[in-house]
Coordinates of C-alpha atoms in Angstrom, one line a residue:
M1 CA 35.0 102.7 125.1
A2 CA 38.3 102.3 123.3
S3 CA 41.3 103.3 125.4
F4 CA 43.5 106.3 124.6
N5 CA 47.2 105.7 124.4
S6 CA 49.5 107.6 126.9
D7 CA 50.4 110.4 124.4
A8 CA 46.8 111.0 123.4
A9 CA 45.8 111.1 127.1
A10 CA 48.5 113.6 127.9
N11 CA 47.6 115.8 125.0
F12 CA 43.9 115.6 126.0
I13 CA 44.7 116.5 129.6
C14 CA 46.8 119.5 128.5
S15 CA 44.1 120.7 126.2
L16 CA 41.5 120.4 129.0
A17 CA 43.7 122.4 131.3
D18 CA 44.2 125.1 128.7
L19 CA 40.4 125.3 128.2
R20 CA 39.9 125.8 132.0
M21 CA 42.6 128.5 132.1
Q22 CA 40.9 130.3 129.2
D23 CA 37.5 130.0 131.1
N24 CA 39.1 131.6 134.2
H25 CA 40.4 134.6 132.2
T26 CA 37.2 135.2 130.2
P27 CA 35.8 138.6 131.3
D28 CA 32.3 138.2 130.0
I29 CA 31.6 134.7 131.5
A30 CA 29.5 136.2 134.4
A31 CA 27.4 138.2 132.0
Q32 CA 26.3 135.2 130.0
P33 CA 22.9 133.7 130.9
E34 CA 22.9 130.6 133.0
L35 CA 21.9 127.4 131.0
D36 CA 19.8 124.6 132.2
P37 CA 21.8 121.5 133.2
D38 CA 21.9 118.8 130.4
P39 CA 22.0 115.3 131.7
E40 CA 23.9 113.9 128.6
I41 CA 26.6 116.6 129.0
D42 CA 26.9 116.0 132.7
A43 CA 27.3 112.2 132.0
L44 CA 29.9 112.9 129.3
L45 CA 31.9 115.2 131.7
A46 CA 31.7 112.6 134.4
E47 CA 33.0 110.0 132.0
L48 CA 35.8 112.3 130.9
D49 CA 36.8 112.9 134.5
Q50 CA 37.0 109.1 135.1
L51 CA 39.0 108.7 131.8
E52 CA 41.3 111.5 132.9
K53 CA 41.9 109.8 136.3
R54 CA 42.5 106.5 134.6
E55 CA 45.0 107.9 132.1
L56 CA 46.8 109.8 134.8
E57 CA 47.0 106.5 136.8
L58 CA 48.3 104.7 133.7
L59 CA 50.9 107.3 133.0
S60 CA 52.1 107.1 136.6
L61 CA 52.3 103.3 136.3
Q62 CA 54.2 103.5 133.1
A63 CA 56.6 106.0 134.6
S64 CA 57.2 103.7 137.5
A65 CA 57.7 100.8 135.2
K66 CA 60.2 102.9 133.1
D67 CA 62.2 103.9 136.2
A68 CA 62.3 100.3 137.5
Y69 CA 63.3 99.0 134.1
E70 CA 66.1 101.6 133.5
K71 CA 67.7 100.6 136.8
S72 CA 68.0 96.9 135.8
H73 CA 68.6 97.3 132.0
P74 CA 71.2 99.1 129.9
P75 CA 70.0 102.4 128.3
S76 CA 70.0 100.9 124.8
S77 CA 67.1 98.6 125.5
C78 CA 63.6 99.8 124.7
V79 CA 61.5 96.9 126.0
V80 CA 59.1 97.6 128.8
G81 CA 60.1 95.8 132.0
L82 CA 57.8 93.9 134.4
E83 CA 60.2 92.8 137.1
N84 CA 59.3 95.4 139.7
L85 CA 55.6 95.7 138.9
D86 CA 52.9 94.1 141.1
S87 CA 50.1 92.1 139.6
R88 CA 47.7 95.1 139.4
Q89 CA 50.2 97.2 137.6
I90 CA 51.0 94.4 135.2
D91 CA 47.3 93.9 134.5
L92 CA 46.8 97.6 133.7
L93 CA 49.8 97.6 131.5
L94 CA 48.7 94.5 129.6
R95 CA 45.2 95.8 129.2
D96 CA 46.5 99.0 127.7
S97 CA 48.9 97.1 125.5
A98 CA 46.1 94.8 124.4
S99 CA 43.8 97.7 123.5
Q100 CA 46.5 99.3 121.4
M101 CA 47.3 96.0 119.6
H102 CA 43.6 95.3 118.8
Y103 CA 43.4 98.8 117.3
L104 CA 46.6 98.5 115.3
I105 CA 45.7 95.1 113.9
A106 CA 42.0 95.9 113.2
D107 CA 42.8 99.2 111.4
S108 CA 45.9 97.9 109.6
V109 CA 48.0 100.7 111.0
I110 CA 51.1 98.6 110.9
T111 CA 52.4 97.4 107.5
V112 CA 54.3 94.3 108.7
P113 CA 52.4 91.0 108.9
A114 CA 51.0 90.6 112.4
Y115 CA 48.7 87.9 114.0
R116 CA 47.1 87.5 117.4
V117 CA 47.1 84.0 118.8
S118 CA 45.9 82.2 121.9
A119 CA 47.8 79.8 124.1
E120 CA 46.2 76.9 122.3
G121 CA 47.7 78.1 119.0
R122 CA 44.4 79.4 117.5
V123 CA 44.8 82.6 115.4
L124 CA 42.3 85.2 116.8
D125 CA 43.0 88.1 114.5
A126 CA 45.4 89.2 111.8
N127 CA 46.0 92.3 109.7
S128 CA 45.7 92.8 106.0
S129 CA 49.5 92.5 105.5
F130 CA 49.3 89.0 107.0
Y131 CA 46.6 88.0 104.6
N132 CA 48.4 89.5 101.6
W133 CA 51.8 88.0 102.5
L134 CA 50.8 84.4 103.3
G135 CA 47.7 84.2 101.1
Y136 CA 45.2 83.2 103.8
G137 CA 41.7 84.8 103.9
P138 CA 40.0 86.7 106.7
E139 CA 37.2 84.2 106.8
Q140 CA 39.7 81.5 107.9
V141 CA 40.7 83.6 110.9
L142 CA 37.2 84.9 111.8
G143 CA 35.8 81.4 111.6
G144 CA 38.4 80.2 114.0
A145 CA 39.8 77.6 111.6
L146 CA 43.3 79.0 111.2
Q147 CA 45.9 77.5 113.6
L148 CA 49.5 78.6 114.2
A149 CA 50.5 75.1 113.0
D150 CA 48.9 75.9 109.6
F151 CA 51.5 78.4 108.7
T152 CA 54.4 77.6 111.0
P153 CA 56.7 74.4 110.9
A154 CA 56.8 72.4 114.1
E155 CA 60.4 73.2 114.9
D156 CA 59.6 77.0 114.6
I157 CA 56.5 76.6 116.8
A158 CA 58.9 75.2 119.4
K159 CA 61.1 78.2 119.0
E160 CA 58.1 80.5 119.4
K161 CA 57.1 78.8 122.6
A162 CA 60.6 78.9 123.9
H163 CA 60.5 82.7 123.7
F164 CA 57.5 82.7 126.1
A165 CA 60.2 82.7 128.8
D166 CA 61.1 86.3 127.6
F167 CA 57.7 87.4 129.0
A168 CA 59.0 86.9 132.5
G169 CA 60.8 90.2 132.3
S170 CA 59.1 92.2 129.6
I171 CA 56.1 92.3 127.3
V172 CA 58.2 92.1 124.2
S173 CA 60.3 89.0 123.3
N174 CA 63.7 88.8 121.7
S175 CA 63.6 88.5 117.9
F176 CA 64.1 85.0 116.5
E177 CA 64.4 83.6 113.0
G178 CA 62.5 80.7 111.4
S179 CA 60.1 80.0 108.6
R180 CA 56.4 80.5 107.8
I181 CA 54.3 78.5 105.3
S182 CA 52.2 80.3 102.8
F183 CA 48.8 79.2 101.7
D184 CA 50.4 77.7 98.5
G185 CA 53.0 75.8 100.5
R186 CA 56.0 78.0 100.1
Y187 CA 58.5 78.2 103.0
I188 CA 59.4 81.9 103.7
P189 CA 62.4 82.8 105.9
T190 CA 61.1 85.1 108.7
A191 CA 62.2 87.1 111.7
T192 CA 59.5 87.2 114.4
T193 CA 59.0 89.3 117.6
L194 CA 56.2 88.5 120.1
R195 CA 54.3 91.1 122.2
L196 CA 52.4 89.9 125.3
L197 CA 48.8 90.9 125.6
S198 CA 47.6 88.7 128.5
L199 CA 49.2 86.3 130.9
A200 CA 46.0 84.4 132.0
P201 CA 44.9 83.2 129.6
L202 CA 48.1 83.6 127.5
E203 CA 47.6 85.7 124.5
Y204 CA 50.1 87.5 122.3
V205 CA 50.8 89.2 119.0
G206 CA 53.5 88.1 116.6
F207 CA 55.1 90.6 114.2
M208 CA 56.9 89.0 111.2
L209 CA 59.6 90.3 108.9
D210 CA 60.2 88.7 105.5
L211 CA 63.8 87.7 105.2
T212 CA 63.7 86.4 101.6
G213 CA 65.6 89.4 100.2
V214 CA 68.2 89.1 103.0
R215 CA 68.6 85.4 102.4
T216 CA 69.1 86.0 98.7
L217 CA 71.7 88.6 99.3
E218 CA 73.4 86.3 101.8
E219 CA 73.4 83.4 99.4
N220 CA 74.9 85.6 96.6
L221 CA 77.5 86.8 99.0
R222 CA 78.3 83.3 100.1
R223 CA 78.6 82.1 96.5
R224 CA 80.9 85.0 95.6
N225 CA 83.0 84.3 98.7
N226 CA 83.3 80.7 97.8
I227 CA 84.4 81.6 94.3
F228 CA 86.9 84.1 95.7
S229 CA 88.2 81.5 98.2
A230 CA 88.6 78.9 95.5
I231 CA 90.5 81.2 93.2
V232 CA 92.8 82.5 95.9
E233 CA 93.5 79.0 97.3
E234 CA 94.6 77.9 93.8
M235 CA 96.8 80.9 93.2
P236 CA 100.6 80.3 93.3
H237 CA 101.1 83.5 95.1
I238 CA 101.0 84.1 98.9
V239 CA 97.8 86.2 99.5
F240 CA 97.3 87.9 102.8
L241 CA 95.6 90.7 104.7
C242 CA 97.8 93.1 106.7
D243 CA 97.1 95.9 109.2
E244 CA 99.2 99.0 109.7
R245 CA 101.3 97.2 112.3
G246 CA 102.3 94.4 109.9
V247 CA 100.1 91.8 111.5
T248 CA 98.9 89.5 108.7
R249 CA 96.0 87.2 108.1
Q250 CA 96.6 84.6 105.4
F251 CA 94.0 84.0 102.6
N252 CA 95.7 80.8 101.4
R253 CA 98.3 78.2 102.5
R254 CA 101.2 79.3 100.3
L255 CA 103.1 80.9 103.2
Y256 CA 102.6 77.9 105.3
E257 CA 103.8 75.6 102.5
L258 CA 106.9 77.8 102.1
T259 CA 107.8 78.1 105.8
G260 CA 106.6 74.7 107.0
K261 CA 104.5 76.4 109.6
T262 CA 100.8 75.6 110.2
A263 CA 97.8 77.9 110.5
G264 CA 97.5 76.9 114.2
Q265 CA 101.0 78.3 114.8
D266 CA 100.2 81.6 113.1
N267 CA 99.6 84.4 115.5
G268 CA 99.8 87.0 112.8
S269 CA 103.6 87.4 112.8
I270 CA 104.8 84.4 110.7
F271 CA 105.1 86.6 107.6
L272 CA 107.4 89.1 109.2
D273 CA 109.3 86.4 111.1
S274 CA 110.0 84.6 107.9
M275 CA 111.5 87.7 106.2
H276 CA 115.3 87.8 105.8
E277 CA 116.8 89.7 108.7
G278 CA 118.6 92.0 106.2
D279 CA 115.3 92.9 104.6
R280 CA 112.9 93.1 107.6
Q281 CA 113.7 96.6 108.7
T282 CA 113.7 97.9 105.1
F283 CA 110.3 96.4 104.6
L284 CA 108.9 97.9 107.9
R285 CA 110.3 101.3 107.1
R286 CA 108.9 101.3 103.6
F287 CA 105.6 99.9 104.8
K288 CA 105.3 102.6 107.5
Q289 CA 105.8 105.2 104.8
A290 CA 103.1 103.6 102.6
V291 CA 100.7 103.6 105.6
Q292 CA 101.3 107.3 106.3
E293 CA 100.8 108.2 102.6
E294 CA 98.0 105.6 102.0
R295 CA 99.6 104.3 98.8
E296 CA 100.6 100.9 97.5
L297 CA 104.0 99.3 98.1
S298 CA 105.9 97.1 95.7
D299 CA 109.4 95.8 96.2
E300 CA 111.6 92.7 96.3
F301 CA 112.3 91.0 99.6
R302 CA 113.7 87.6 100.7
L303 CA 111.6 85.0 102.6
L304 CA 113.1 82.2 104.6
A305 CA 111.8 78.7 103.5
Q306 CA 111.7 75.6 105.6
D307 CA 114.8 74.2 103.7
G308 CA 116.8 77.0 105.3
E309 CA 117.2 78.9 102.0
C310 CA 116.0 82.4 101.3
Y311 CA 113.9 83.0 98.2
W312 CA 113.3 86.3 96.5
H313 CA 109.7 87.5 96.3
T314 CA 108.0 90.5 94.9
I315 CA 105.8 91.8 97.7
K316 CA 102.9 94.1 96.7
L317 CA 100.5 95.8 99.2
Q318 CA 97.4 97.7 98.2
P319 CA 95.4 99.8 100.7
L320 CA 91.7 99.0 101.1
S321 CA 88.8 99.7 103.4
C322 CA 87.8 96.9 105.7
V323 CA 84.7 95.0 104.6
N324 CA 82.5 93.3 107.2
G325 CA 82.8 89.6 106.9
L326 CA 86.2 89.7 105.1
L327 CA 87.8 87.6 107.8
A328 CA 85.2 84.8 107.2
L329 CA 87.0 84.2 103.9
T330 CA 90.4 83.4 105.5
I331 CA 91.5 80.2 107.0
N332 CA 91.7 79.8 110.8
N333 CA 94.9 80.6 112.6
N334 CA 96.0 81.1 116.2
M335 CA 95.6 84.9 116.3
D336 CA 94.4 86.1 119.7
G337 CA 91.1 87.9 120.2
E338 CA 92.6 91.4 120.4
K339 CA 94.5 91.1 117.2
L340 CA 91.6 89.4 115.5
A341 CA 89.1 92.1 116.6
H342 CA 91.4 94.7 115.1
F343 CA 90.7 93.4 111.6
A344 CA 87.0 93.9 112.2
D345 CA 87.4 97.6 112.9
P346 CA 86.7 100.1 110.1
A347 CA 90.5 100.8 110.0
K348 CA 92.6 100.9 106.9
L349 CA 93.9 97.5 105.8
W350 CA 96.1 96.3 103.0
I351 CA 95.6 93.3 100.7
G352 CA 99.0 91.8 99.9
T353 CA 100.6 89.3 97.6
A354 CA 104.1 87.8 97.6
T355 CA 105.2 86.3 94.3
D356 CA 108.2 83.9 94.0
I357 CA 110.7 85.5 91.6
D358 CA 113.8 83.7 92.9
R359 CA 114.5 81.7 89.8
R360 CA 114.0 84.7 87.5
K361 CA 116.2 86.9 89.8
R362 CA 118.9 84.3 89.9
I363 CA 118.9 84.0 86.1
M364 CA 119.1 87.7 85.8
D365 CA 122.0 87.8 88.3
E366 CA 123.7 85.1 86.3
V367 CA 123.1 87.0 83.1
L368 CA 124.5 90.1 84.7
E369 CA 127.5 88.2 86.0
S370 CA 128.0 86.7 82.6
A371 CA 127.8 90.1 81.0
Q372 CA 130.3 91.5 83.4
A373 CA 132.6 88.4 82.8
F374 CA 132.3 88.9 79.1
Q375 CA 133.2 92.6 79.3
S376 CA 136.2 91.8 81.6
L377 CA 137.3 89.1 79.1
A378 CA 136.7 91.3 76.1
N379 CA 138.9 94.1 77.6
Q380 CA 141.8 91.7 77.7
I381 CA 141.6 90.7 74.1
P382 CA 144.0 92.7 71.8
Q383 CA 141.3 93.0 69.1
I384 CA 138.5 95.5 69.1
V385 CA 135.5 93.6 70.3
W386 CA 131.9 94.8 70.0
T387 CA 128.3 93.7 70.5
A388 CA 125.3 95.0 68.6
A389 CA 121.5 94.8 69.1
P390 CA 119.4 92.8 66.7
D391 CA 118.8 95.9 64.6
G392 CA 122.6 96.3 64.1
R393 CA 123.2 99.2 66.4
I394 CA 126.4 98.8 68.4
E395 CA 125.8 98.6 72.2
F396 CA 129.3 97.7 73.6
L397 CA 132.9 98.3 72.6
N398 CA 135.9 97.0 74.6
E399 CA 138.8 99.2 75.9
R400 CA 140.8 98.6 72.7
W401 CA 138.4 100.7 70.7
Y402 CA 138.7 103.7 73.0
E403 CA 142.5 103.4 72.9
F404 CA 142.5 103.0 69.1
S405 CA 140.0 105.8 68.3
G406 CA 140.6 108.2 71.2
H407 CA 136.8 108.4 71.5
S408 CA 134.9 109.2 74.7
R409 CA 133.3 106.4 76.7
E410 CA 130.2 108.6 77.4
H411 CA 129.3 108.7 73.7
K412 CA 126.8 106.1 72.6
M413 CA 128.0 104.5 69.4
G414 CA 124.8 103.2 67.7
L415 CA 125.5 103.5 64.0
D416 CA 127.9 106.3 64.4
F417 CA 130.8 103.9 64.0
A418 CA 130.3 104.3 60.2
L419 CA 131.8 107.8 60.5
F420 CA 135.2 106.2 61.4
I421 CA 135.2 104.0 58.3
H422 CA 137.1 105.3 55.2
P423 CA 134.6 107.1 52.9
E424 CA 135.5 104.8 50.0
D425 CA 134.8 101.7 52.1
R426 CA 131.8 103.0 54.0
R427 CA 129.0 102.1 51.5
E428 CA 130.3 98.5 50.9
Y429 CA 130.7 97.9 54.7
M430 CA 127.2 99.2 55.5
N431 CA 125.5 97.3 52.7
R432 CA 127.1 94.0 53.8
W433 CA 126.3 94.7 57.5
K434 CA 122.6 95.5 56.8
S435 CA 122.3 92.4 54.6
S436 CA 123.6 90.2 57.5
V437 CA 121.3 92.0 60.0
R438 CA 118.3 91.1 57.8
S439 CA 119.3 87.5 57.0
G440 CA 121.1 86.6 60.2
D441 CA 124.1 85.3 58.3
A442 CA 127.7 85.7 59.5
F443 CA 129.2 89.1 58.6
E444 CA 132.6 89.7 57.1
A445 CA 134.2 92.8 55.5
D446 CA 137.6 94.3 54.6
F447 CA 137.7 98.0 55.3
R448 CA 139.8 100.9 56.6
L449 CA 139.2 102.3 60.1
R450 CA 140.4 105.7 61.3
E451 CA 142.9 105.2 64.1
A452 CA 142.6 108.4 66.1
Q453 CA 139.9 111.1 66.4
E454 CA 142.5 113.8 65.9
S455 CA 144.2 112.3 62.9
K456 CA 141.4 112.2 60.3
E457 CA 143.7 110.9 57.5
D458 CA 145.3 108.1 59.5
Y459 CA 143.5 104.8 58.6
V460 CA 144.3 101.2 59.5
R461 CA 143.1 98.3 57.3
C462 CA 140.9 95.9 59.3
L463 CA 139.0 92.7 58.9
A464 CA 135.4 92.8 60.4
R465 CA 133.7 89.6 61.5
A466 CA 130.4 89.1 63.4
V467 CA 128.0 86.3 64.2
A468 CA 124.5 86.3 65.6
L469 CA 123.5 84.9 69.0
R470 CA 119.9 83.5 69.0
N471 CA 117.4 82.9 71.9
Y472 CA 115.4 79.8 72.5
R473 CA 112.8 80.9 69.9
G474 CA 115.5 81.1 67.2
E475 CA 115.3 84.9 67.1
I476 CA 118.5 87.0 67.0
A477 CA 119.2 88.3 70.5
Q478 CA 122.6 89.9 69.9
W479 CA 125.5 90.2 67.5
I480 CA 129.1 89.7 68.6
G481 CA 131.9 91.0 66.4
T482 CA 135.5 92.0 66.1
W483 CA 137.6 94.4 64.1
T484 CA 141.1 92.9 63.6
S485 CA 144.0 94.9 62.2
I486 CA 145.5 93.2 59.1

């Protein structure tokens, strides 16, 4: 007779007890006529009593096994332990396990491919999922022709046998990965777990999981990671990962090339250590605020290079959620385990870049210094000196103009200067000026200019001259002109 599992036995016993309680409380039981004994019913009841005793004994053994196992294994494990069981208890446990496995395989209850194999490697049984997955037929198994070696590479058979050692402490082995060979010769990546059925002779069931989809995803991820790494490695920017404490993990070697340090010397602090002392506290203060508000940070800071000079960089940090495996994309450095583990936590991280803008900033500073020097020089010239945009609108006038006109410095001139030209000269002046702006030719005009804002009738005759300054593309960048009293 097929064996009940422990849950079925417990349910059966509870049901039997309920029936007996109902019998004891049935008021009309004595009034019913007495039936003649039926030998078949008596035999069935006797067999049920024996089954009840066996299931109770099995439940007791499993409870003992569970208690013994929980004392020697962490709570997270779910494998039945054998260490503290005697041979009789192990035999009962294995017989129950075997009966359950026979039933599961024969009735195709489990949907994962499963096979039952002997110590010699002969496949004794398999479920329909096994046949559908690998392409072998039931007749090959039932005829005893199918061997483990027919669908398993030699190196993976060795792995499988190596996991027999797991049976010393449990009836279920640790999972291991390998390959299986289909009937048409395809190698399929597989994860396998073994379940012990018998120790002497050795017999076990293998449960297999197809890892093809997982391997495809891993390969796609690996390919994308390689592309990402190649792109980042060729970028001229410093690219790094940063936690909320400012500990960094470099994605490429640009920081090491700048500072002269190596990845082996990087404990996560080289980036901060290489920042100019005058900028470091400002960066940390602004970064702390960005962390609290979970927003991006963008500003200019100086980094100390191996030649002893400090170079300006635009540093940008963008918050992101940590992705498992992200650190696998970075190059190795000397970060200790505690700091490294912090990057694997689901904490908030920042992806950062540092772009060298030193040359551009120095040029801008030189242009600014040049503009300041020009204004200083222009203010010392006795003539009225002005500059105009490419479209002809005046942008700057030196101090002589404000002294001459009495006009406020807060007023933007633009084309309003035409209001200070004598009405009779205004059209001629503006026509010549617009013609020069369009052609880029030098400008010259004789006109009368009102001397003071309060004295609307007081005009001084002046000579206007202007030339265009061009950029490297030959385009007009600015006009420089003078108004000279004649």
